Backbone as JSON, one array per atom type, in Angstrom:
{
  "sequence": "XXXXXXXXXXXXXXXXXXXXXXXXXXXXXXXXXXXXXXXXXXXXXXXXXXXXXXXXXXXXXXXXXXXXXXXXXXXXXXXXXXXXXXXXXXXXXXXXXXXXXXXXXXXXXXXXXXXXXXXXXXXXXXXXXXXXXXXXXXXXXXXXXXXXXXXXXXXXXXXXXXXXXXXXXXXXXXXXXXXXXXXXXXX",
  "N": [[54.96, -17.54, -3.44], [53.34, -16.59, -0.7], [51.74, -18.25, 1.55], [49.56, -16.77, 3.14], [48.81, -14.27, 1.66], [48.23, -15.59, -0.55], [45.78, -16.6, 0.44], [44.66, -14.25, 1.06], [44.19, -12.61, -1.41], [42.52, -14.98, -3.18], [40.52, -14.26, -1.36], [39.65, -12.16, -2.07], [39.1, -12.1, -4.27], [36.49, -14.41, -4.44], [35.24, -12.0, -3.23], [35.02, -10.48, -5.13], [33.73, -12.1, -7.37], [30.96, -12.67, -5.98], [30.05, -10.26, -5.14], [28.19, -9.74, -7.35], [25.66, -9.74, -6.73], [22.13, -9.84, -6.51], [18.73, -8.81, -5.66], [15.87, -9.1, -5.91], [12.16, -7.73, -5.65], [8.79, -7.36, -5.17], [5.59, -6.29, -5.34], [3.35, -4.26, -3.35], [1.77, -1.32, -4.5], [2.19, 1.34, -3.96], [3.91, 1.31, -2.14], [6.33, 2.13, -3.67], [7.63, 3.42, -4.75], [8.92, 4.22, -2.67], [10.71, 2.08, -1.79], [11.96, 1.58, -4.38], [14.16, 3.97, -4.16], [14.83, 3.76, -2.12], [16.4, 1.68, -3.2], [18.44, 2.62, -5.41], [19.83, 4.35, -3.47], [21.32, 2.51, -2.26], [22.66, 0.65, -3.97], [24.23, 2.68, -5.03], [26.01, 3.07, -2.65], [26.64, 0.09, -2.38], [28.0, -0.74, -4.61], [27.97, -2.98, -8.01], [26.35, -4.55, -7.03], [22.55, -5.28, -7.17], [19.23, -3.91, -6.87], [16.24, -5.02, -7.73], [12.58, -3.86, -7.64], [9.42, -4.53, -8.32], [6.05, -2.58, -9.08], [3.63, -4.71, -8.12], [1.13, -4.6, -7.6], [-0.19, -5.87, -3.72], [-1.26, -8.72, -3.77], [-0.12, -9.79, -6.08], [2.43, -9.65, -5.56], [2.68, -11.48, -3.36], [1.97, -13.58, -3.96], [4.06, -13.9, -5.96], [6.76, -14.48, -4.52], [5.83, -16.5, -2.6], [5.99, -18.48, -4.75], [8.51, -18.47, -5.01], [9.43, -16.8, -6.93], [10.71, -14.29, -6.39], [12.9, -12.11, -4.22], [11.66, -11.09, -2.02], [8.23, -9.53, -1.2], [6.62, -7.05, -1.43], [3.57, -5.43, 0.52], [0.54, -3.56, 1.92], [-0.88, -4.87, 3.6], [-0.83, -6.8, 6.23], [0.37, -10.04, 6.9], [-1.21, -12.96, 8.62], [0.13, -14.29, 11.45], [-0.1, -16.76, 11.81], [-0.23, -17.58, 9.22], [2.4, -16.69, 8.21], [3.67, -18.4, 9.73], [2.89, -21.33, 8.51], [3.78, -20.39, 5.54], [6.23, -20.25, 5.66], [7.36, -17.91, 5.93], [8.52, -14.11, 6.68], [8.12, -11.28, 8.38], [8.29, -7.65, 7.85], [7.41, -4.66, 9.54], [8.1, -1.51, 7.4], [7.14, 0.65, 6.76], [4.73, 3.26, 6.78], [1.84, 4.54, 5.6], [-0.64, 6.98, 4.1], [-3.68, 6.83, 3.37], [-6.06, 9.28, 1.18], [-9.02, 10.13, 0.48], [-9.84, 12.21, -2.45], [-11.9, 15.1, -3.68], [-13.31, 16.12, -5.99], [-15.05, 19.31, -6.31], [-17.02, 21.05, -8.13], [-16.81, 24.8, -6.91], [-16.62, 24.35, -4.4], [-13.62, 25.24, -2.25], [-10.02, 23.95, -2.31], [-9.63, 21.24, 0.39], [-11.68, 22.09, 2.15], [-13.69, 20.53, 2.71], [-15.66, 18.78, 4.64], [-15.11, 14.64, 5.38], [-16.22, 12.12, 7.43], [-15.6, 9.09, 8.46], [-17.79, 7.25, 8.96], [-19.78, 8.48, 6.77], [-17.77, 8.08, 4.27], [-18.18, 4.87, 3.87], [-20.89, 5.11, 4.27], [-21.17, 6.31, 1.41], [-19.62, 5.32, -0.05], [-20.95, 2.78, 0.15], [-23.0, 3.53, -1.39], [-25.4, 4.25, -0.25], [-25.42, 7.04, 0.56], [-25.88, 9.67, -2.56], [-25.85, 11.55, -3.35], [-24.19, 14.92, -3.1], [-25.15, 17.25, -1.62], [-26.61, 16.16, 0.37], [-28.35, 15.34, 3.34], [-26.44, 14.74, 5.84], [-23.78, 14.96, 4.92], [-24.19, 18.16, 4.37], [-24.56, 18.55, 7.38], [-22.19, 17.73, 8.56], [-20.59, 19.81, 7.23], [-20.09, 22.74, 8.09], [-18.73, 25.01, 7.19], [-18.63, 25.01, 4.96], [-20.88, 24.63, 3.92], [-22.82, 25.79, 2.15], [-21.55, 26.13, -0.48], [-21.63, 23.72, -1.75], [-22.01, 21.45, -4.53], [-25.49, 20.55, -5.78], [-24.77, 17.98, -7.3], [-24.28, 14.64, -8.38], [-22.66, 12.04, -6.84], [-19.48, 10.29, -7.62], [-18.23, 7.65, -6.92], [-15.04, 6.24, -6.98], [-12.84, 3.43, -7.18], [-10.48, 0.8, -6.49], [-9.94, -2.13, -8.67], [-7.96, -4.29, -8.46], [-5.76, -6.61, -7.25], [-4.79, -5.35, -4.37], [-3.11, -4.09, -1.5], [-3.86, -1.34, -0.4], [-6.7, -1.17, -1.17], [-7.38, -2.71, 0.97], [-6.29, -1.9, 3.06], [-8.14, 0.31, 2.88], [-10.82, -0.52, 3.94], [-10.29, -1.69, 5.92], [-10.32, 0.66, 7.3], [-13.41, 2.15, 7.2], [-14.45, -0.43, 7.79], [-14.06, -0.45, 10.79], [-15.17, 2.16, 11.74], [-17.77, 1.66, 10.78], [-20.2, -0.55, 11.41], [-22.23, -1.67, 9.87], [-20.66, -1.43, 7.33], [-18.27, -3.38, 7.99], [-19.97, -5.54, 8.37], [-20.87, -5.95, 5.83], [-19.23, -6.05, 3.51], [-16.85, -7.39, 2.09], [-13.11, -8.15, 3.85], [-10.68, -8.17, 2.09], [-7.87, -9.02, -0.15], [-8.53, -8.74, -2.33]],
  "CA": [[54.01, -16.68, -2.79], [53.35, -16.44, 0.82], [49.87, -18.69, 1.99], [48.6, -15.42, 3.86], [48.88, -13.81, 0.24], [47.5, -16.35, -1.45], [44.24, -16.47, 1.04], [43.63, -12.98, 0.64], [43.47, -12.86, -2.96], [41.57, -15.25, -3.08], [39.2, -13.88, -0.64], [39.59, -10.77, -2.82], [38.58, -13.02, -5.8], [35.61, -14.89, -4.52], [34.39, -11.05, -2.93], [34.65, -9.55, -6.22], [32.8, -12.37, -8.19], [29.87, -12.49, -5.59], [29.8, -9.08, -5.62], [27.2, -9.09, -8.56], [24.6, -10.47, -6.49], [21.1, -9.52, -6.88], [17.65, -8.84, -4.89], [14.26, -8.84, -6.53], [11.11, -7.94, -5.06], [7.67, -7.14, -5.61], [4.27, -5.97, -4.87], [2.34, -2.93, -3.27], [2.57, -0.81, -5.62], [1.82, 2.14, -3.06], [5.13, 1.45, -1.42], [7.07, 1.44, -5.32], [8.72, 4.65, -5.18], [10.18, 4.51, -1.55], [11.54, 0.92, -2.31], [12.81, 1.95, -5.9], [14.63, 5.09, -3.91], [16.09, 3.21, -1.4], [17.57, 0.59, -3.81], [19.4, 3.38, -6.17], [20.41, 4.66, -2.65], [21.95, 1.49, -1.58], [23.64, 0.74, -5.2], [25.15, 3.81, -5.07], [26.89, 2.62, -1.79], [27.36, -1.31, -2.65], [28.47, -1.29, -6.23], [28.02, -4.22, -8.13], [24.86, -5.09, -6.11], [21.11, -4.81, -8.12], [18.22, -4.36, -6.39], [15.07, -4.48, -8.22], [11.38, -3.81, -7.32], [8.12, -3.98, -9.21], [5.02, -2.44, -8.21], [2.72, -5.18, -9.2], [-0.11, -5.06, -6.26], [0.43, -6.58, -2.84], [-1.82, -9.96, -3.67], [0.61, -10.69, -7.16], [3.75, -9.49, -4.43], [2.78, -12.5, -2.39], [2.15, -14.95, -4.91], [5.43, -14.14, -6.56], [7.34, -14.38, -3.27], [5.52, -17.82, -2.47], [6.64, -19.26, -5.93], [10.08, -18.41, -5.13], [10.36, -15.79, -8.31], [11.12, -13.33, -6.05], [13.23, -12.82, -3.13], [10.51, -10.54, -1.25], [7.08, -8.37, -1.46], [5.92, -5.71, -0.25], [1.97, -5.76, 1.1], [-0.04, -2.71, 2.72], [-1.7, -6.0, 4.36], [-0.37, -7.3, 7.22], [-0.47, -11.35, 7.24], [-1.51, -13.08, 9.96], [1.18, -15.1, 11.97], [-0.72, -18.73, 11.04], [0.15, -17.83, 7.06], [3.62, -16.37, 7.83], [4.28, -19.75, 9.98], [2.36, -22.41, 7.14], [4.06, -20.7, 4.22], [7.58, -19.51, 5.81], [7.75, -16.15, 6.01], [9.03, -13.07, 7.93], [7.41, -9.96, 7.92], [9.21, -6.66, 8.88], [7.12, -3.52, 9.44], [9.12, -0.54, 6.96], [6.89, 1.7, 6.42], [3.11, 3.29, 7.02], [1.61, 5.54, 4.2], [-1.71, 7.61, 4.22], [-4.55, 7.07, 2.2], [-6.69, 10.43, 1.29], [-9.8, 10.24, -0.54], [-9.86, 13.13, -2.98], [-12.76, 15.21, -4.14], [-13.27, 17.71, -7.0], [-16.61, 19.71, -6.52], [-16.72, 22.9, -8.11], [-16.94, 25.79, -6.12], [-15.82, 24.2, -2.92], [-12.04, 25.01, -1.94], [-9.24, 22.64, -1.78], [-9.46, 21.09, 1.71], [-13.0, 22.8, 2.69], [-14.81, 19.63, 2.77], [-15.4, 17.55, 5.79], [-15.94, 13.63, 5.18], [-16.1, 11.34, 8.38], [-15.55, 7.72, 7.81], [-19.16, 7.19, 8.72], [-19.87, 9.12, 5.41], [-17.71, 7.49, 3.26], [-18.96, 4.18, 4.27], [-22.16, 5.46, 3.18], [-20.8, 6.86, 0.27], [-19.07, 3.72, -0.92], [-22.13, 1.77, -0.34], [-24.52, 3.6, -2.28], [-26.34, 5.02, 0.4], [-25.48, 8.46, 0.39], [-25.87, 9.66, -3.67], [-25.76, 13.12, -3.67], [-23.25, 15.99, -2.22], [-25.94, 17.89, -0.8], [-27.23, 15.2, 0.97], [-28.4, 16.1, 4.63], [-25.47, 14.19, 6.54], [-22.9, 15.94, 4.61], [-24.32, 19.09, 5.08], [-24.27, 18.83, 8.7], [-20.47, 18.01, 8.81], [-19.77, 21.15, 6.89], [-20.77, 24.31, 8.54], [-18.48, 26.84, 6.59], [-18.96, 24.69, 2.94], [-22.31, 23.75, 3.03], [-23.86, 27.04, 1.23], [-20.82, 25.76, -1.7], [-21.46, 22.56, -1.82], [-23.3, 21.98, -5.42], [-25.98, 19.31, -5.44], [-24.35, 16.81, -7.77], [-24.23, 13.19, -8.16], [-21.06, 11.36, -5.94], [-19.24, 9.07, -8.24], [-17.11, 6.8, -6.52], [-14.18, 5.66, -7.66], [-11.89, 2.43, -6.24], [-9.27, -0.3, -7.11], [-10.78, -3.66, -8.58], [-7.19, -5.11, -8.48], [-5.38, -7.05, -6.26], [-4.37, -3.73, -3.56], [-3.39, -3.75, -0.03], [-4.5, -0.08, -0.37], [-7.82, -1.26, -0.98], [-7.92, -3.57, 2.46], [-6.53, -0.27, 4.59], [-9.32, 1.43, 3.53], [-11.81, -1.5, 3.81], [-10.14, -2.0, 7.29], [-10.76, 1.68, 8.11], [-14.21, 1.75, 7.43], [-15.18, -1.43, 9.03], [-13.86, 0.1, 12.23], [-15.91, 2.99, 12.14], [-19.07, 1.48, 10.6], [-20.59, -1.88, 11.62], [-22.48, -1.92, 8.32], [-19.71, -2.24, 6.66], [-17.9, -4.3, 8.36], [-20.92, -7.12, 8.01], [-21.67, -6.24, 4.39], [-17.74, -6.15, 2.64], [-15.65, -8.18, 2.56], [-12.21, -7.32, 3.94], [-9.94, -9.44, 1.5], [-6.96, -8.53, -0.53], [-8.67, -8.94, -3.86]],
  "C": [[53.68, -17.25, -1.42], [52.01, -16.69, 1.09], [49.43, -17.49, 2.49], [48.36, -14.88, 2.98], [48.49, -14.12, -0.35], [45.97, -16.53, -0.99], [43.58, -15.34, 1.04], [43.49, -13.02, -0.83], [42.61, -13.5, -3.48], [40.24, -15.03, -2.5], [38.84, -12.53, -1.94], [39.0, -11.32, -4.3], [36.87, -13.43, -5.83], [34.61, -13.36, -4.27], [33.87, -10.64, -4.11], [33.63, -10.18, -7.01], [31.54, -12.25, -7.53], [29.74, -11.21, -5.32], [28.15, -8.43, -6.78], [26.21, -9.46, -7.85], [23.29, -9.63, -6.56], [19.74, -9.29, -6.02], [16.64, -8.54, -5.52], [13.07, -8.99, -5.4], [10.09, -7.45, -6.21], [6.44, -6.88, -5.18], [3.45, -4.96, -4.51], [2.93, -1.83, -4.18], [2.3, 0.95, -5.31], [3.49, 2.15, -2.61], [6.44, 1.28, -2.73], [7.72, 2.19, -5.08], [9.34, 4.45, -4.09], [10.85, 2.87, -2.09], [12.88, 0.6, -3.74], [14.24, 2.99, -5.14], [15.65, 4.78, -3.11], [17.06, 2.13, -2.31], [18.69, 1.4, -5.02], [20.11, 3.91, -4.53], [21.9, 3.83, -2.07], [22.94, 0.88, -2.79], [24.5, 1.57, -5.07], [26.18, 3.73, -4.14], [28.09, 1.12, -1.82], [27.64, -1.35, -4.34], [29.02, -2.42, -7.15], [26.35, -4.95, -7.65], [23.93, -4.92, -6.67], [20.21, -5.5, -7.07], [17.11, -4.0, -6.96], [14.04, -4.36, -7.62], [10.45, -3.56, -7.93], [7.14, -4.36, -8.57], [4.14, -2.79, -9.08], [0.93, -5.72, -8.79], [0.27, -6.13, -5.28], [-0.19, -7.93, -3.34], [-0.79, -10.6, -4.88], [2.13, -10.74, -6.31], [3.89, -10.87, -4.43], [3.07, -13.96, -2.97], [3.63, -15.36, -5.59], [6.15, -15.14, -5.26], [7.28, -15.86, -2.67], [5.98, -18.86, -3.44], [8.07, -19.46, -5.67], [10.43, -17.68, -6.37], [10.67, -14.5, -7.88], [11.55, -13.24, -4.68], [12.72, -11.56, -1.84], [9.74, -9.83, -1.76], [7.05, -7.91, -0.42], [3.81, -5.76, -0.29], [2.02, -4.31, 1.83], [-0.4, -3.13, 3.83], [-0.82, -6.85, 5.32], [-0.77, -8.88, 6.81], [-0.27, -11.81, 8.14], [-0.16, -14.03, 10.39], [0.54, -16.53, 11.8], [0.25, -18.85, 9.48], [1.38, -17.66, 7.35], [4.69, -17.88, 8.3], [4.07, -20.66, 8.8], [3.27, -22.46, 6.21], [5.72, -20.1, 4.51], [8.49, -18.94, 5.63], [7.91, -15.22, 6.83], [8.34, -12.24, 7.65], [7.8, -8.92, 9.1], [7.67, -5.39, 8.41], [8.5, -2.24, 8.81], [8.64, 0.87, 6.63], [5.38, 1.95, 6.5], [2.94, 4.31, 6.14], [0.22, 5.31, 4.33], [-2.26, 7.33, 2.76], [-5.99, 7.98, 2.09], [-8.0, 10.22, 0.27], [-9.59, 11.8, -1.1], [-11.25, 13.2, -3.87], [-12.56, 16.47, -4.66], [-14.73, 18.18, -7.22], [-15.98, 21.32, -7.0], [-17.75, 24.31, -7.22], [-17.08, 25.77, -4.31], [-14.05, 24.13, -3.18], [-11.62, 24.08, -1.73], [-8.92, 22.52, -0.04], [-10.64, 22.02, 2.6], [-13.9, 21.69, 3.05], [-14.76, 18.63, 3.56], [-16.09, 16.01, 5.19], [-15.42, 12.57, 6.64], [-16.33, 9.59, 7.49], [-16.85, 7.16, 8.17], [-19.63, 7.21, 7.27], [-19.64, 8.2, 4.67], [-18.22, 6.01, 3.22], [-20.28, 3.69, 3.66], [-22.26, 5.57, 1.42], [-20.15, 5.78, -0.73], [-20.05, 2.31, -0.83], [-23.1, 1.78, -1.05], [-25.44, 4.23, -1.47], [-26.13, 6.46, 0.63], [-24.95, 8.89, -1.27], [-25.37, 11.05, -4.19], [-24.79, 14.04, -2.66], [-23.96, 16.35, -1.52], [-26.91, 16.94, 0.07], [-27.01, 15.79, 2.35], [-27.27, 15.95, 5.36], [-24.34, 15.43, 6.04], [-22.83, 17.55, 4.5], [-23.87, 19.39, 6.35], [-23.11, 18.62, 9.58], [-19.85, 19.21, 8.27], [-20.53, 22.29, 7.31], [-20.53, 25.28, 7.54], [-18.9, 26.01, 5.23], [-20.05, 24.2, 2.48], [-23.69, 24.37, 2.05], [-23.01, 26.4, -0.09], [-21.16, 24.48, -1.92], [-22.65, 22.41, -2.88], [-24.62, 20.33, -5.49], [-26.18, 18.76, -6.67], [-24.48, 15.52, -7.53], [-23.08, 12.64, -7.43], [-21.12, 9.96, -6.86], [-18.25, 8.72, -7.83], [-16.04, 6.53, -7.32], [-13.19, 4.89, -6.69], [-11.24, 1.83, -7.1], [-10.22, -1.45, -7.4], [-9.05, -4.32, -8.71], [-6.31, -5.47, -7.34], [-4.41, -5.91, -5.29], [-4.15, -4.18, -1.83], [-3.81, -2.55, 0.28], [-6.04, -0.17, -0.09], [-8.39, -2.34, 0.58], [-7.75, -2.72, 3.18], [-7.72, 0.45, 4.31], [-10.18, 0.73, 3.95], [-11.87, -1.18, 5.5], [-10.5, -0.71, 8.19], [-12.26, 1.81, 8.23], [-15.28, 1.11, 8.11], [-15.05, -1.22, 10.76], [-14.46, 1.27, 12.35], [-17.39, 2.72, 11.82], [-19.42, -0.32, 10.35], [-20.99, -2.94, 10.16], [-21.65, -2.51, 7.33], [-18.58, -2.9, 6.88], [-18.91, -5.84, 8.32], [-21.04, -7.16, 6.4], [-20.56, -6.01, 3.6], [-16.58, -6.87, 2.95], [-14.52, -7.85, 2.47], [-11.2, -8.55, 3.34], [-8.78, -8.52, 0.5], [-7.25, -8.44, -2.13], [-8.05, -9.84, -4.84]]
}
């Protein structure tokens, strides 16, 4: 056999066994489905190749990722360039994704109901209790004859979320308040 013959095959040997290689990640669990979508995408092209992803909240992401049991996370949360130098890490922007509060009052239409991040603010601190509360009145012109005067029961994440720091972070940029009185942390 002819060395040029014998070096490709072999190349053709070592391609095929590394071939199986593998990519695990982990973390926001907001960004699960596009990450899942692109990695059947990208299988489907490299065959042989596995890329997993589990959405297990950005703060367990990181921790994985830092251990070395995974060979990246995903975060909502930006980290700062100190941590990405210290604990040496890269961080690519891939993707930005909206977060909507949703509210079910009956006998207001879907998408009738104005809330300014002022509001919620309020509304997530406890200081505004009720729908019909004056403020929220006076953001809704056309829904504020519908609007029934109920109790406002919050609802949030208690687990480790970069979801829950974008909203924190939105918030604190529209209301001082809460920017002094919450802390903007990753849980």
């Amino acid at each position: 056999m002819k060395p040029r013959l014998c070096l490709s095959l072999f190349a053709i040997l070592l391609h095929t066994v590394g071939a199986a290689a593998s990519l695990n990640g982990a973390g926001s669990t907001f960004a699960e489905p596009l990450y899942k979508k692109w990695a059947e995408l990208y299988q489907k092209q490299a065959q042989g190749e596995a890329i997993s992803y589990e959405g297990v909240g950005s703060s367990e992401g990181l921790a994985r990722v830092l251990d070395k049991r995974i060979d990246f996370a995903g975060s909502d949360e930006p980290l700062k360039r100190s941590d990405l130098d210290t604990k040496g890490l890269r961080q690519y922007p891939i993707a930005l994704g909206a977060i909507v509060p949703v509210v079910n009052l009956p006998g207001v239409p879907n998408g009738e109901l104005k809330l300014t991040a002022v509001l919620l603010a309020k509304i997530y601190s406890g200081k505004i209790k009720r729908w019909r509360d004056s403020e929220i009145l006076d953001v809704n012109d056309i829904a504020a004859a519908k609007i029934p005067d109920l109790p406002i029961k919050p609802m949030f994440r208690n687990d480790g979320s970069g979801s829950t720091f974008v909203f924190n972070y939105y918030l604190s940029a529209f209301s001082p308040e809460w920017a002094r009185g919450r802390v903007r942390a990753r849980n």
